[in-house]
The first five atom37 places (N, CA, C, CB, O) and aatype in JSON, in Angstrom:
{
  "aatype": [20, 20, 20, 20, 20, 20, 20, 20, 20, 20, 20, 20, 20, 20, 20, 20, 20, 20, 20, 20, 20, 20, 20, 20, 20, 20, 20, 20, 20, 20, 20, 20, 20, 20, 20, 20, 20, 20, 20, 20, 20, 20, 20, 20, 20, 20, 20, 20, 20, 20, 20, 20, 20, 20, 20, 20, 20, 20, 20, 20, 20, 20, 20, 20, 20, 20, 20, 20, 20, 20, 20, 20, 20, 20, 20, 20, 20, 20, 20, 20, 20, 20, 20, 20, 20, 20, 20, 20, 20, 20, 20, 20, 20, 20, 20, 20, 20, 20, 20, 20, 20, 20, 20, 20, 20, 20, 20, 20, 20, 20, 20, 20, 20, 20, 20, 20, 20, 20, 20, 20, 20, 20, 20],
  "atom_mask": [
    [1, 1, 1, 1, 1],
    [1, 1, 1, 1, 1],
    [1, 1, 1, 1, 1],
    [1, 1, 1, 1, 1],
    [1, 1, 1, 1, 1],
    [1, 1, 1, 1, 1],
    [1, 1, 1, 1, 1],
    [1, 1, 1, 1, 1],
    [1, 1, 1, 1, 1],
    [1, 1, 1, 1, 1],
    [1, 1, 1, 1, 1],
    [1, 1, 1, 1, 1],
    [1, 1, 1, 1, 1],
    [1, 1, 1, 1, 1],
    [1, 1, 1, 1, 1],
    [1, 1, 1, 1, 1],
    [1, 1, 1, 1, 1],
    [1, 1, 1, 1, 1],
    [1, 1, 1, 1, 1],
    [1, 1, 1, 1, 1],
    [1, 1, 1, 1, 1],
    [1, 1, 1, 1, 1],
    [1, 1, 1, 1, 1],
    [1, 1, 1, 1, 1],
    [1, 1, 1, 1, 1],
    [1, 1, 1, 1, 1],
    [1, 1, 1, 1, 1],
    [1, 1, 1, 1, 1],
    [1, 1, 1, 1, 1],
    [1, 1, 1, 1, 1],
    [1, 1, 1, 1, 1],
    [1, 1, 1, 1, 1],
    [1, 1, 1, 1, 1],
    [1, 1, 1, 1, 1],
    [1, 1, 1, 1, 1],
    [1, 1, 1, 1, 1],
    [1, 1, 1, 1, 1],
    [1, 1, 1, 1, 1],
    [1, 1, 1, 1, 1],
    [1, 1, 1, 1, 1],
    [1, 1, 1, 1, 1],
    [1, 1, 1, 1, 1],
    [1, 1, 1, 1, 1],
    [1, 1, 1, 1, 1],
    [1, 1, 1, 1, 1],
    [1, 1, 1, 1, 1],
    [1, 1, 1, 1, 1],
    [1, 1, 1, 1, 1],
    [1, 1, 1, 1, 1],
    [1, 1, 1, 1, 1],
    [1, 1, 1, 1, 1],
    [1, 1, 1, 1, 1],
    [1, 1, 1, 1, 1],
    [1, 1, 1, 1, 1],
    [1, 1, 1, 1, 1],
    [1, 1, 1, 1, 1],
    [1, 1, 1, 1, 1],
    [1, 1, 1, 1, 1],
    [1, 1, 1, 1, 1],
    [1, 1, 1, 1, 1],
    [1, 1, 1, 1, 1],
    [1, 1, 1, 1, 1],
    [1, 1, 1, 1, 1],
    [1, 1, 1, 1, 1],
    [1, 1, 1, 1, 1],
    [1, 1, 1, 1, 1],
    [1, 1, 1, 1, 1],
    [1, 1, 1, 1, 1],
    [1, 1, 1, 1, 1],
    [1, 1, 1, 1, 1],
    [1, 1, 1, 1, 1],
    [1, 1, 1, 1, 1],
    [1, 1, 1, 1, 1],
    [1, 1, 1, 1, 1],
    [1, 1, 1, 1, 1],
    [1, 1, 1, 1, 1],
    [1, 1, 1, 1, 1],
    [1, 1, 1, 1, 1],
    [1, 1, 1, 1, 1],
    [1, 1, 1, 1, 1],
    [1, 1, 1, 1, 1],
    [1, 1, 1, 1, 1],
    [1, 1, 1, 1, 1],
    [1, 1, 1, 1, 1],
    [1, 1, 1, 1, 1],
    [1, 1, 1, 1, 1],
    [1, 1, 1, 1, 1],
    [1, 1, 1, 1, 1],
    [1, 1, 1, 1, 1],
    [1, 1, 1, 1, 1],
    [1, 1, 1, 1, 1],
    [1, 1, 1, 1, 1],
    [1, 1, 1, 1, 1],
    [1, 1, 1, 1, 1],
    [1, 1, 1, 1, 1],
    [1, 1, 1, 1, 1],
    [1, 1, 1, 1, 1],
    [1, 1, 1, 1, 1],
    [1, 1, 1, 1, 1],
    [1, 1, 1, 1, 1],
    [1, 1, 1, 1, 1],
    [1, 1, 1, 1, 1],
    [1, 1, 1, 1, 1],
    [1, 1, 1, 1, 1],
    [1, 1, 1, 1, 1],
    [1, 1, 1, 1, 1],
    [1, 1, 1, 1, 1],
    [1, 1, 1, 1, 1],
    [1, 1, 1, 1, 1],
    [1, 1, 1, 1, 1],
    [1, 1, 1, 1, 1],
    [1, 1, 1, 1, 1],
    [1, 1, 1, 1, 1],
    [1, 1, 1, 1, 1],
    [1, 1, 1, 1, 1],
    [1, 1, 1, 1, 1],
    [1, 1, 1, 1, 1],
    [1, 1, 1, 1, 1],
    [1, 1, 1, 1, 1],
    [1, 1, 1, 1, 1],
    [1, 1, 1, 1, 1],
    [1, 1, 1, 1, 1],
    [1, 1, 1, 1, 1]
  ],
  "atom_positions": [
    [[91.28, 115.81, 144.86], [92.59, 115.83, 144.26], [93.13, 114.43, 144.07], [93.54, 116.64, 145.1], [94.36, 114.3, 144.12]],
    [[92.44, 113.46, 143.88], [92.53, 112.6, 144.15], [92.07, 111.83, 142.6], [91.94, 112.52, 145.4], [91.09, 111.09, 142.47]],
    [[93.22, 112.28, 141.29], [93.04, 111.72, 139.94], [93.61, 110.68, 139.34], [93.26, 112.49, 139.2], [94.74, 110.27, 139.61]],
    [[92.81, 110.18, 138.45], [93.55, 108.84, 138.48], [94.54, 109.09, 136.97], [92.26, 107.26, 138.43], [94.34, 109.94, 136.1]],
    [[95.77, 107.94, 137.02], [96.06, 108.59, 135.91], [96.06, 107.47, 134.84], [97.36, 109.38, 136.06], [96.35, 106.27, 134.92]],
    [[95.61, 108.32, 133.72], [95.88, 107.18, 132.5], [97.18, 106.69, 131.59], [95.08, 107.57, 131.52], [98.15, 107.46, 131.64]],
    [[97.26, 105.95, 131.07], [98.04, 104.99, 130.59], [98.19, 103.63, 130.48], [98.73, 105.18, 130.92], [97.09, 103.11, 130.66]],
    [[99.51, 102.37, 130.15], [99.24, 101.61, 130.16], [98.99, 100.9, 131.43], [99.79, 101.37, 129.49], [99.15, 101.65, 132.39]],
    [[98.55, 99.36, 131.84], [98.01, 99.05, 132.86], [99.32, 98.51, 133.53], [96.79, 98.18, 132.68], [100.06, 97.93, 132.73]],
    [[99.71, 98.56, 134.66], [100.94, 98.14, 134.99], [101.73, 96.68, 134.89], [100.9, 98.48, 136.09], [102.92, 96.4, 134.72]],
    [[100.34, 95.73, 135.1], [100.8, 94.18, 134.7], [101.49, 94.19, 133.65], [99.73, 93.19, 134.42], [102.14, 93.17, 133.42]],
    [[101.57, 95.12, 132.85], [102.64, 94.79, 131.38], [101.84, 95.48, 130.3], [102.89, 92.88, 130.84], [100.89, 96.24, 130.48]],
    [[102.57, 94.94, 128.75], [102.03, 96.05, 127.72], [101.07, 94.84, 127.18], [103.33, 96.91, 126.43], [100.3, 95.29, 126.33]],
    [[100.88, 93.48, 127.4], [99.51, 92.88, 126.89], [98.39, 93.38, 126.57], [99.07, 92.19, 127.56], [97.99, 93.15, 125.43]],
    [[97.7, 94.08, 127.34], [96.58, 94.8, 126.94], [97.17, 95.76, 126.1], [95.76, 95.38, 128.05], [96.18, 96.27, 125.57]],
    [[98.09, 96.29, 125.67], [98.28, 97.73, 125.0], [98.48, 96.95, 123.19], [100.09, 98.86, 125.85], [98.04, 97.33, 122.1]],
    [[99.28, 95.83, 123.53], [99.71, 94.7, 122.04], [98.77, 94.3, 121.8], [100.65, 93.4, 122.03], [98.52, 93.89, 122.93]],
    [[97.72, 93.97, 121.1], [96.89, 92.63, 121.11], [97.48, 91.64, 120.14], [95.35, 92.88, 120.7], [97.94, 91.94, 119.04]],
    [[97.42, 90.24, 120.74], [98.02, 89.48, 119.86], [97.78, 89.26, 118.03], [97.78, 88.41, 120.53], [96.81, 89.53, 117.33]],
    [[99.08, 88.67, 117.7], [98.65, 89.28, 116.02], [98.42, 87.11, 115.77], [100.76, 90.63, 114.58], [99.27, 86.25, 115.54]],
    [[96.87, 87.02, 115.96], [96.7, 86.21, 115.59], [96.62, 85.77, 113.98], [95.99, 86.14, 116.24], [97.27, 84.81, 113.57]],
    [[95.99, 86.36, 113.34], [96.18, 87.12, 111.85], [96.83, 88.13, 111.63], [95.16, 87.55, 111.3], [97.12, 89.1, 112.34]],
    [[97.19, 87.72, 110.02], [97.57, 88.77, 109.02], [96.83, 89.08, 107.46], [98.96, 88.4, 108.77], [96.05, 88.39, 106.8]],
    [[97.31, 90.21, 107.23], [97.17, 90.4, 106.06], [98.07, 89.93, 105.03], [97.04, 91.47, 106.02], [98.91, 90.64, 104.47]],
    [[97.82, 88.44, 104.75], [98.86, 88.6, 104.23], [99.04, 88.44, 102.43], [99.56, 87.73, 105.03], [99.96, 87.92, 101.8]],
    [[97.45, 89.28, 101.81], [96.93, 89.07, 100.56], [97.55, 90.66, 100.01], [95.07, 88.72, 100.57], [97.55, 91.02, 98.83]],
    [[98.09, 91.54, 101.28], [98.03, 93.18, 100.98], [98.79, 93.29, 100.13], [98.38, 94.21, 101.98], [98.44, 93.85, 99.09]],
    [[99.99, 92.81, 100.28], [101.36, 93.16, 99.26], [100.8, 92.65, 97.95], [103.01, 92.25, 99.69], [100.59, 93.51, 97.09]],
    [[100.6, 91.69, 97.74], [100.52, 91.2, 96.1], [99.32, 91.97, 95.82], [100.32, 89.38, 95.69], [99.23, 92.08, 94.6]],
    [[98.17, 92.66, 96.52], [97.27, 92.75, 96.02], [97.38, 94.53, 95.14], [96.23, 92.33, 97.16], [96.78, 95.02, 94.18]],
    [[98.51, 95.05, 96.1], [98.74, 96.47, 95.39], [99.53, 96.01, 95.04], [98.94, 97.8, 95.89], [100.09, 96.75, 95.84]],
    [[100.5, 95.29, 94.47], [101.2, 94.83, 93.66], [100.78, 94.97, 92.39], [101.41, 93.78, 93.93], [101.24, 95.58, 91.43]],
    [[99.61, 94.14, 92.6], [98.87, 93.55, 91.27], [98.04, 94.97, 90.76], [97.62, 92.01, 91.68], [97.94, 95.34, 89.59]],
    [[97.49, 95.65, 91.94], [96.87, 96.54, 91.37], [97.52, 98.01, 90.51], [96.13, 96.77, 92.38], [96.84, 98.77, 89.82]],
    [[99.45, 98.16, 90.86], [99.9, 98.96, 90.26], [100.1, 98.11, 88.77], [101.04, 99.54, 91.05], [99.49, 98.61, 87.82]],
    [[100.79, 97.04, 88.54], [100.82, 96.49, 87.25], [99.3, 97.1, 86.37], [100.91, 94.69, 87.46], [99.0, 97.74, 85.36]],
    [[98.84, 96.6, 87.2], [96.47, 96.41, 85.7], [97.29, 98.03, 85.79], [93.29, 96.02, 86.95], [98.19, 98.13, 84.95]],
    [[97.1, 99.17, 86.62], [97.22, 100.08, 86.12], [98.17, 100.96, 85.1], [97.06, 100.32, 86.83], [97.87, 101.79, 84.25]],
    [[99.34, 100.48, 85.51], [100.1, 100.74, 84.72], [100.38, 99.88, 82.75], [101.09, 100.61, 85.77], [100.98, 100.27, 81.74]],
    [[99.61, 98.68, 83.08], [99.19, 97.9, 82.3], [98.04, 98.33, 80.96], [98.79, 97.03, 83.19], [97.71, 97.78, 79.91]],
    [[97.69, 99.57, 81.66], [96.68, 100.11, 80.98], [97.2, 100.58, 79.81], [96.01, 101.07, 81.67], [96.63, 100.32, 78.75]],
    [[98.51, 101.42, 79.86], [98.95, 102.31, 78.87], [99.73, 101.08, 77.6], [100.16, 103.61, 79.7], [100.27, 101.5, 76.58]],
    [[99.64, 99.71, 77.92], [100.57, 99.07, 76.56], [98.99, 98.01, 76.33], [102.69, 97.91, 77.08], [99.19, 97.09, 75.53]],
    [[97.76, 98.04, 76.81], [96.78, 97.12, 75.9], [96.55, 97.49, 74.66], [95.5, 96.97, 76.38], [96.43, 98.64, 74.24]],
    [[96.46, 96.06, 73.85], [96.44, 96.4, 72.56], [97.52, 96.4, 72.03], [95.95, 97.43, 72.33], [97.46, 96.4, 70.8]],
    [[98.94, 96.38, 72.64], [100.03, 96.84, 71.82], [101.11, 94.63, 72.01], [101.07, 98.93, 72.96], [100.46, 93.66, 72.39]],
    [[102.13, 94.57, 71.75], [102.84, 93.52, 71.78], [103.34, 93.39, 73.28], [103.88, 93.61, 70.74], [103.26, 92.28, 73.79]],
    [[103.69, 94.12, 73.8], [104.15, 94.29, 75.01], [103.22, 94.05, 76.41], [104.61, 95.54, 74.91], [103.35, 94.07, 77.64]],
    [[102.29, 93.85, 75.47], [101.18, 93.57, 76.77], [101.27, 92.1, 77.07], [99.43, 93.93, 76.38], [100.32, 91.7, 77.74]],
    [[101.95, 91.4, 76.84], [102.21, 90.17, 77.94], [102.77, 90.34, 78.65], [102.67, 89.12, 77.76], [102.75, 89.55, 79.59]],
    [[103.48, 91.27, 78.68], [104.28, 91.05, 79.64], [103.73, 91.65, 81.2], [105.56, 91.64, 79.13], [104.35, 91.78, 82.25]],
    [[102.53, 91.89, 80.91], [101.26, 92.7, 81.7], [100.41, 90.99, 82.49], [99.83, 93.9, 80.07], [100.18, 90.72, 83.67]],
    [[100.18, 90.19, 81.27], [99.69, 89.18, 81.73], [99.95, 88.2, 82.52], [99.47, 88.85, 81.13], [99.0, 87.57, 82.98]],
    [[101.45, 87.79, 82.91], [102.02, 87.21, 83.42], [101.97, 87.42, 84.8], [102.9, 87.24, 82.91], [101.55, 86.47, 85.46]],
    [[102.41, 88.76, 85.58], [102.21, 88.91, 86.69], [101.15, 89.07, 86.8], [102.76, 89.57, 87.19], [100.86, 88.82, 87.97]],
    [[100.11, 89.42, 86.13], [98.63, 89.75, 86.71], [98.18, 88.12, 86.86], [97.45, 90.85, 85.48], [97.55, 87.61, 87.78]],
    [[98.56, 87.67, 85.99], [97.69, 85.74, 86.77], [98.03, 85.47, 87.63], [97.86, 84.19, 86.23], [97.36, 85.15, 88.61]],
    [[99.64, 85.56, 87.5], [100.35, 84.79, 88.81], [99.98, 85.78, 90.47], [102.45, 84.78, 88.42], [99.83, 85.04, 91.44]],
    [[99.9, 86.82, 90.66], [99.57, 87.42, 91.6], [98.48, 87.0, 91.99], [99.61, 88.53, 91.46], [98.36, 86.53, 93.12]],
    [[97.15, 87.08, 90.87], [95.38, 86.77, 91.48], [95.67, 85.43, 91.85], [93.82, 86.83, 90.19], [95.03, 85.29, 92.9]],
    [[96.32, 84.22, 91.59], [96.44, 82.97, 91.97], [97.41, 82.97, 93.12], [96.82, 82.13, 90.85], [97.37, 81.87, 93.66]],
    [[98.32, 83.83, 93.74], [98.91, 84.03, 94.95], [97.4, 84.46, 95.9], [100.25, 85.32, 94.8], [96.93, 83.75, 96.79]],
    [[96.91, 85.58, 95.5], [96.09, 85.85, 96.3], [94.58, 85.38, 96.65], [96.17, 86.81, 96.12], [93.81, 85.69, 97.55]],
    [[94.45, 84.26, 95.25], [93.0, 83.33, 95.73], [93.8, 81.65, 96.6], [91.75, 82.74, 93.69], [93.15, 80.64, 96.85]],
    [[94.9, 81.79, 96.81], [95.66, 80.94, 97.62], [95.35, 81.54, 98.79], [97.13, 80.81, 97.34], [94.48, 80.94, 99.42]],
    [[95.84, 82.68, 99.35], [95.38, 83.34, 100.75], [94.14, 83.19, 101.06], [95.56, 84.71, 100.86], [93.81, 82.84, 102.19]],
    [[93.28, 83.44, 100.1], [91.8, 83.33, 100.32], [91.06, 81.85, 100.49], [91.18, 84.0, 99.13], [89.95, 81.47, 100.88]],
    [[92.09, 81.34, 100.07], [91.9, 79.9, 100.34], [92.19, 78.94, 102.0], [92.88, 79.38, 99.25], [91.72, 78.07, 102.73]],
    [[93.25, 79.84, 101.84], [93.76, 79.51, 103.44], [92.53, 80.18, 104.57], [95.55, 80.44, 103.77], [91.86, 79.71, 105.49]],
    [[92.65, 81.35, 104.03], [91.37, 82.38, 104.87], [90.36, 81.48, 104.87], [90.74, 83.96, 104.06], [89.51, 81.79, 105.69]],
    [[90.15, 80.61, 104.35], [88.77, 80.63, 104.22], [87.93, 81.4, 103.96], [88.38, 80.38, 104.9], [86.94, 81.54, 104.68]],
    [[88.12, 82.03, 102.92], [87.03, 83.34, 102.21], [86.83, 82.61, 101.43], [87.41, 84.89, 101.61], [87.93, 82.07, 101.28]],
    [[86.0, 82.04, 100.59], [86.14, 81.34, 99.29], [85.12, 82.5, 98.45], [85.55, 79.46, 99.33], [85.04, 82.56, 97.23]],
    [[84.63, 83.1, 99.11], [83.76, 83.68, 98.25], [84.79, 85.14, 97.04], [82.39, 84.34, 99.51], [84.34, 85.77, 96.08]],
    [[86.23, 85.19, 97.67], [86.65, 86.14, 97.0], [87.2, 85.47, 95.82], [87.49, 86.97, 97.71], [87.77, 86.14, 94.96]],
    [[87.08, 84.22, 95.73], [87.5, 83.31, 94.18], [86.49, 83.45, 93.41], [87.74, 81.62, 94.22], [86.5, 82.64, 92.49]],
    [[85.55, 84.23, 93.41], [84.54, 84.29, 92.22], [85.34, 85.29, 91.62], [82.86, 84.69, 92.5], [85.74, 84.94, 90.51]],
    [[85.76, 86.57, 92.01], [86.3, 87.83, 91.72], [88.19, 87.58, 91.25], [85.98, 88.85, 93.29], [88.94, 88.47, 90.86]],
    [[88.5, 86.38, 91.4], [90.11, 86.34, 91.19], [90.26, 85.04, 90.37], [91.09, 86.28, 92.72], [91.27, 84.8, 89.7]],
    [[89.34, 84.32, 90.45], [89.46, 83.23, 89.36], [89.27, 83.55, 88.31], [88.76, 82.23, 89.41], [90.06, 83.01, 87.54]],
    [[88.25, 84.54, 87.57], [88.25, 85.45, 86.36], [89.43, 85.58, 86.0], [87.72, 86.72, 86.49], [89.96, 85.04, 85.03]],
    [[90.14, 86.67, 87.13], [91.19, 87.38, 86.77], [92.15, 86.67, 86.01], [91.74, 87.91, 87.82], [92.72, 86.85, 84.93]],
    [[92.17, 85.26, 87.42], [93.7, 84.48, 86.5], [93.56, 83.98, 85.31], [94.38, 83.15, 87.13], [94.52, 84.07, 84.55]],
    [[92.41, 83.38, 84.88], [91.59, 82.79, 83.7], [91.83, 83.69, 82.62], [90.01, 82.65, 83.95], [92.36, 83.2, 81.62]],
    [[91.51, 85.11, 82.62], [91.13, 86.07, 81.47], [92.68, 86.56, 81.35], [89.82, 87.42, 81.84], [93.13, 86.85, 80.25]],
    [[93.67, 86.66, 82.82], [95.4, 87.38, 82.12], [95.83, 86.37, 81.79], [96.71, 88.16, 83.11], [96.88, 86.62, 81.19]],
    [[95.65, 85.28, 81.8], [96.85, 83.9, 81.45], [97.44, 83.91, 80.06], [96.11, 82.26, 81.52], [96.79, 83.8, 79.02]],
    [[98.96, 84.06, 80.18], [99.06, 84.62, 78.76], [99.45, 82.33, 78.21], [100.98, 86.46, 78.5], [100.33, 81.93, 77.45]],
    [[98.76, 81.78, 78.7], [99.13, 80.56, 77.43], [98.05, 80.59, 76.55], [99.28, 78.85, 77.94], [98.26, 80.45, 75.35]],
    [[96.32, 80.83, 77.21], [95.08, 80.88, 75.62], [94.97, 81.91, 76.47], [93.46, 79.63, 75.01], [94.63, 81.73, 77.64]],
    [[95.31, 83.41, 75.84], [95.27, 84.66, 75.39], [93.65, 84.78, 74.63], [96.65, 84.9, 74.36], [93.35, 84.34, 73.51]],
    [[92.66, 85.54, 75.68], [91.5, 86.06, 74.98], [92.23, 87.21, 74.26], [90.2, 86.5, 75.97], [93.35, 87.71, 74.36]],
    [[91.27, 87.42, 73.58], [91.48, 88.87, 72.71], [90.04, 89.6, 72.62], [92.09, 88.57, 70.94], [89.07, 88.92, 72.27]],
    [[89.86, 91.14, 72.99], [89.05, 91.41, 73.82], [89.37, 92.69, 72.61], [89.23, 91.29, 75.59], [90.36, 92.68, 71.88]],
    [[88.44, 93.6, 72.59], [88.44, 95.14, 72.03], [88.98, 96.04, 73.3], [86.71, 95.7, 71.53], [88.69, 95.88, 74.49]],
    [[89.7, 96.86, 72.83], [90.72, 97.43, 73.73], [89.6, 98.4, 74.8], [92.05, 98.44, 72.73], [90.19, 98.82, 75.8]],
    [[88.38, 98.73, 74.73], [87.96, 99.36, 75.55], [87.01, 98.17, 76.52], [87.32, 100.58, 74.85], [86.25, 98.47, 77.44]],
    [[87.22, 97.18, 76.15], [86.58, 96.19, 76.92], [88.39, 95.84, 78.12], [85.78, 94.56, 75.53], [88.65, 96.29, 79.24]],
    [[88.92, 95.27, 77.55], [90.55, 95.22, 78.31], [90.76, 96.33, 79.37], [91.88, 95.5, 77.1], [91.33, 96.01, 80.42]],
    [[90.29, 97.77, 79.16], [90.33, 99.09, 79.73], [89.38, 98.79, 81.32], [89.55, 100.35, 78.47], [89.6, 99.05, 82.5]],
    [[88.37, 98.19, 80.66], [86.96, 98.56, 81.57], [87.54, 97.12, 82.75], [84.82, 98.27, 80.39], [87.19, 97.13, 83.94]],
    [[88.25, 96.21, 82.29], [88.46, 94.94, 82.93], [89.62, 95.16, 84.12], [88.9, 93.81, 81.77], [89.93, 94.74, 85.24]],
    [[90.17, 96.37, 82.82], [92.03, 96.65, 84.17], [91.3, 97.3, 85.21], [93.83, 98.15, 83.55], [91.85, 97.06, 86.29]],
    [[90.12, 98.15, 85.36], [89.59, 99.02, 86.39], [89.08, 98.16, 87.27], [88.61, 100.02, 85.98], [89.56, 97.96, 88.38]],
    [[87.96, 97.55, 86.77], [87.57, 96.08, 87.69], [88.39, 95.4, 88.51], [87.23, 94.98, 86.91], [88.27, 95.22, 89.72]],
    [[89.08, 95.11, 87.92], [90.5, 94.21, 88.54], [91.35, 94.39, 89.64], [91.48, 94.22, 87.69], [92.09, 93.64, 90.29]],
    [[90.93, 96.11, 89.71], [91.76, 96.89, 90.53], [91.17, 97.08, 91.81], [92.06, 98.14, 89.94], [91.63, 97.11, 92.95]],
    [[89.8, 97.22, 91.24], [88.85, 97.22, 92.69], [88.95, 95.5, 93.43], [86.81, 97.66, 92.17], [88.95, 95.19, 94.62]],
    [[89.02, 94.72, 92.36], [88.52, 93.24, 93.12], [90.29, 92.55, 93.9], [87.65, 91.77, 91.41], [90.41, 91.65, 94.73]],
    [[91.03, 93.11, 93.46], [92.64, 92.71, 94.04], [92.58, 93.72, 95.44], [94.25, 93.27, 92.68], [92.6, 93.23, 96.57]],
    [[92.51, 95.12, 95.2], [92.75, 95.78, 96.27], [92.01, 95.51, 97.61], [92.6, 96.95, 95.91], [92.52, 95.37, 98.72]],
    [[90.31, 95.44, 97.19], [89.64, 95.04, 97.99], [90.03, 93.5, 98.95], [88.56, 95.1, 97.23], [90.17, 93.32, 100.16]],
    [[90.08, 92.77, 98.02], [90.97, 91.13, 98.85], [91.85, 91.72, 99.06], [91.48, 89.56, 98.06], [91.88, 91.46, 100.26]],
    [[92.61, 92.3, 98.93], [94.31, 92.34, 99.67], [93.73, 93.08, 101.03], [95.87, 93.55, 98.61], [94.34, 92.91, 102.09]],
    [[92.67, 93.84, 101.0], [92.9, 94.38, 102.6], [91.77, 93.78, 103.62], [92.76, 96.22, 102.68], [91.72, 94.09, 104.81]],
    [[90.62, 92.63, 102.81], [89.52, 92.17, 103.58], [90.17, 90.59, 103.71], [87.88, 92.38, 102.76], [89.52, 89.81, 104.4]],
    [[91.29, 90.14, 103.14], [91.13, 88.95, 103.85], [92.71, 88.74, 104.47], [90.54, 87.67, 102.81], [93.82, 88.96, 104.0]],
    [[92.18, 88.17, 105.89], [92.93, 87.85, 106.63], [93.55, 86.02, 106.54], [92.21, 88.34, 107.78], [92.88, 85.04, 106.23]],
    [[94.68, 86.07, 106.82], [94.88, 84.68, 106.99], [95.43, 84.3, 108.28], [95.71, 84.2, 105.98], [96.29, 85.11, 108.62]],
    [[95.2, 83.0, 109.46], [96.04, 82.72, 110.68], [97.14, 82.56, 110.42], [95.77, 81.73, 111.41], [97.55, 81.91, 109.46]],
    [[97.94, 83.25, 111.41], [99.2, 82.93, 111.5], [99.59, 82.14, 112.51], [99.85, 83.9, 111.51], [98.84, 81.9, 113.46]],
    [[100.84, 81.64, 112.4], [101.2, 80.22, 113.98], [101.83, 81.15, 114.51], [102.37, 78.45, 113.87], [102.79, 81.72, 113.99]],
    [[101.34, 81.42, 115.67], [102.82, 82.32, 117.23], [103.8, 81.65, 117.34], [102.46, 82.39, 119.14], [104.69, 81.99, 118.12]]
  ]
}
């Protein structure tokens, strides 16, 4: 009769917290970015689609900044495109089912960095 009981350890809740040495802190812009490409989908091709391009550069260049800090460099192969190809000052012009196939891409390569890279934070 003699059970032990579980819970936290009594020295305190340290072991229960673990310190938040990192963050995520690529997540927000990265579904950010990824509701714009999607919603972005329904005006390619049309005049209104700059206004699609603007946040989509400026976000992938927020978030190959994190990746920069991270030290991931390898996720700037996948976001330097991005900012390169939305930049609305030299505007590619692309056939609208090529633009289609790029917003899907885009979506996988933002979402994916927003939740695989971490950056240090100072305590």
């Amino acid at each position: 009769m003699n059970a032990k009981k579980s819970g936290p350890p009594r020295g305190g809740t340290t072991a229960r917290y673990p310190s938040r040495s990192s963050a995520r802190m690529a997540l927000a812009p990265g579904i950010l970015e990824a509701i714009i490409l999607l919603a972005g989908l329904a005006l390619v091709g049309g005049d209104a689609y700059d206004f699609v391009r603007y946040p989509v550069a400026i976000l992938a260049a927020v978030i190959g900044w994190f990746a920069i800090q991270a030290k991931a460099y390898y996720w700037l192969i996948g976001l330097a495109p991005i900012v390169v190809l939305w930049n609305p000052v030299f505007p590619f012009s692309f056939p609208d089912a090529v633009w289609s196939s790029l917003h899907l891409a885009a979506v996988g390569v933002v979402v994916a960095a927003g939740l695989i890279i971490r950056v240090r934070v100072a305590e």
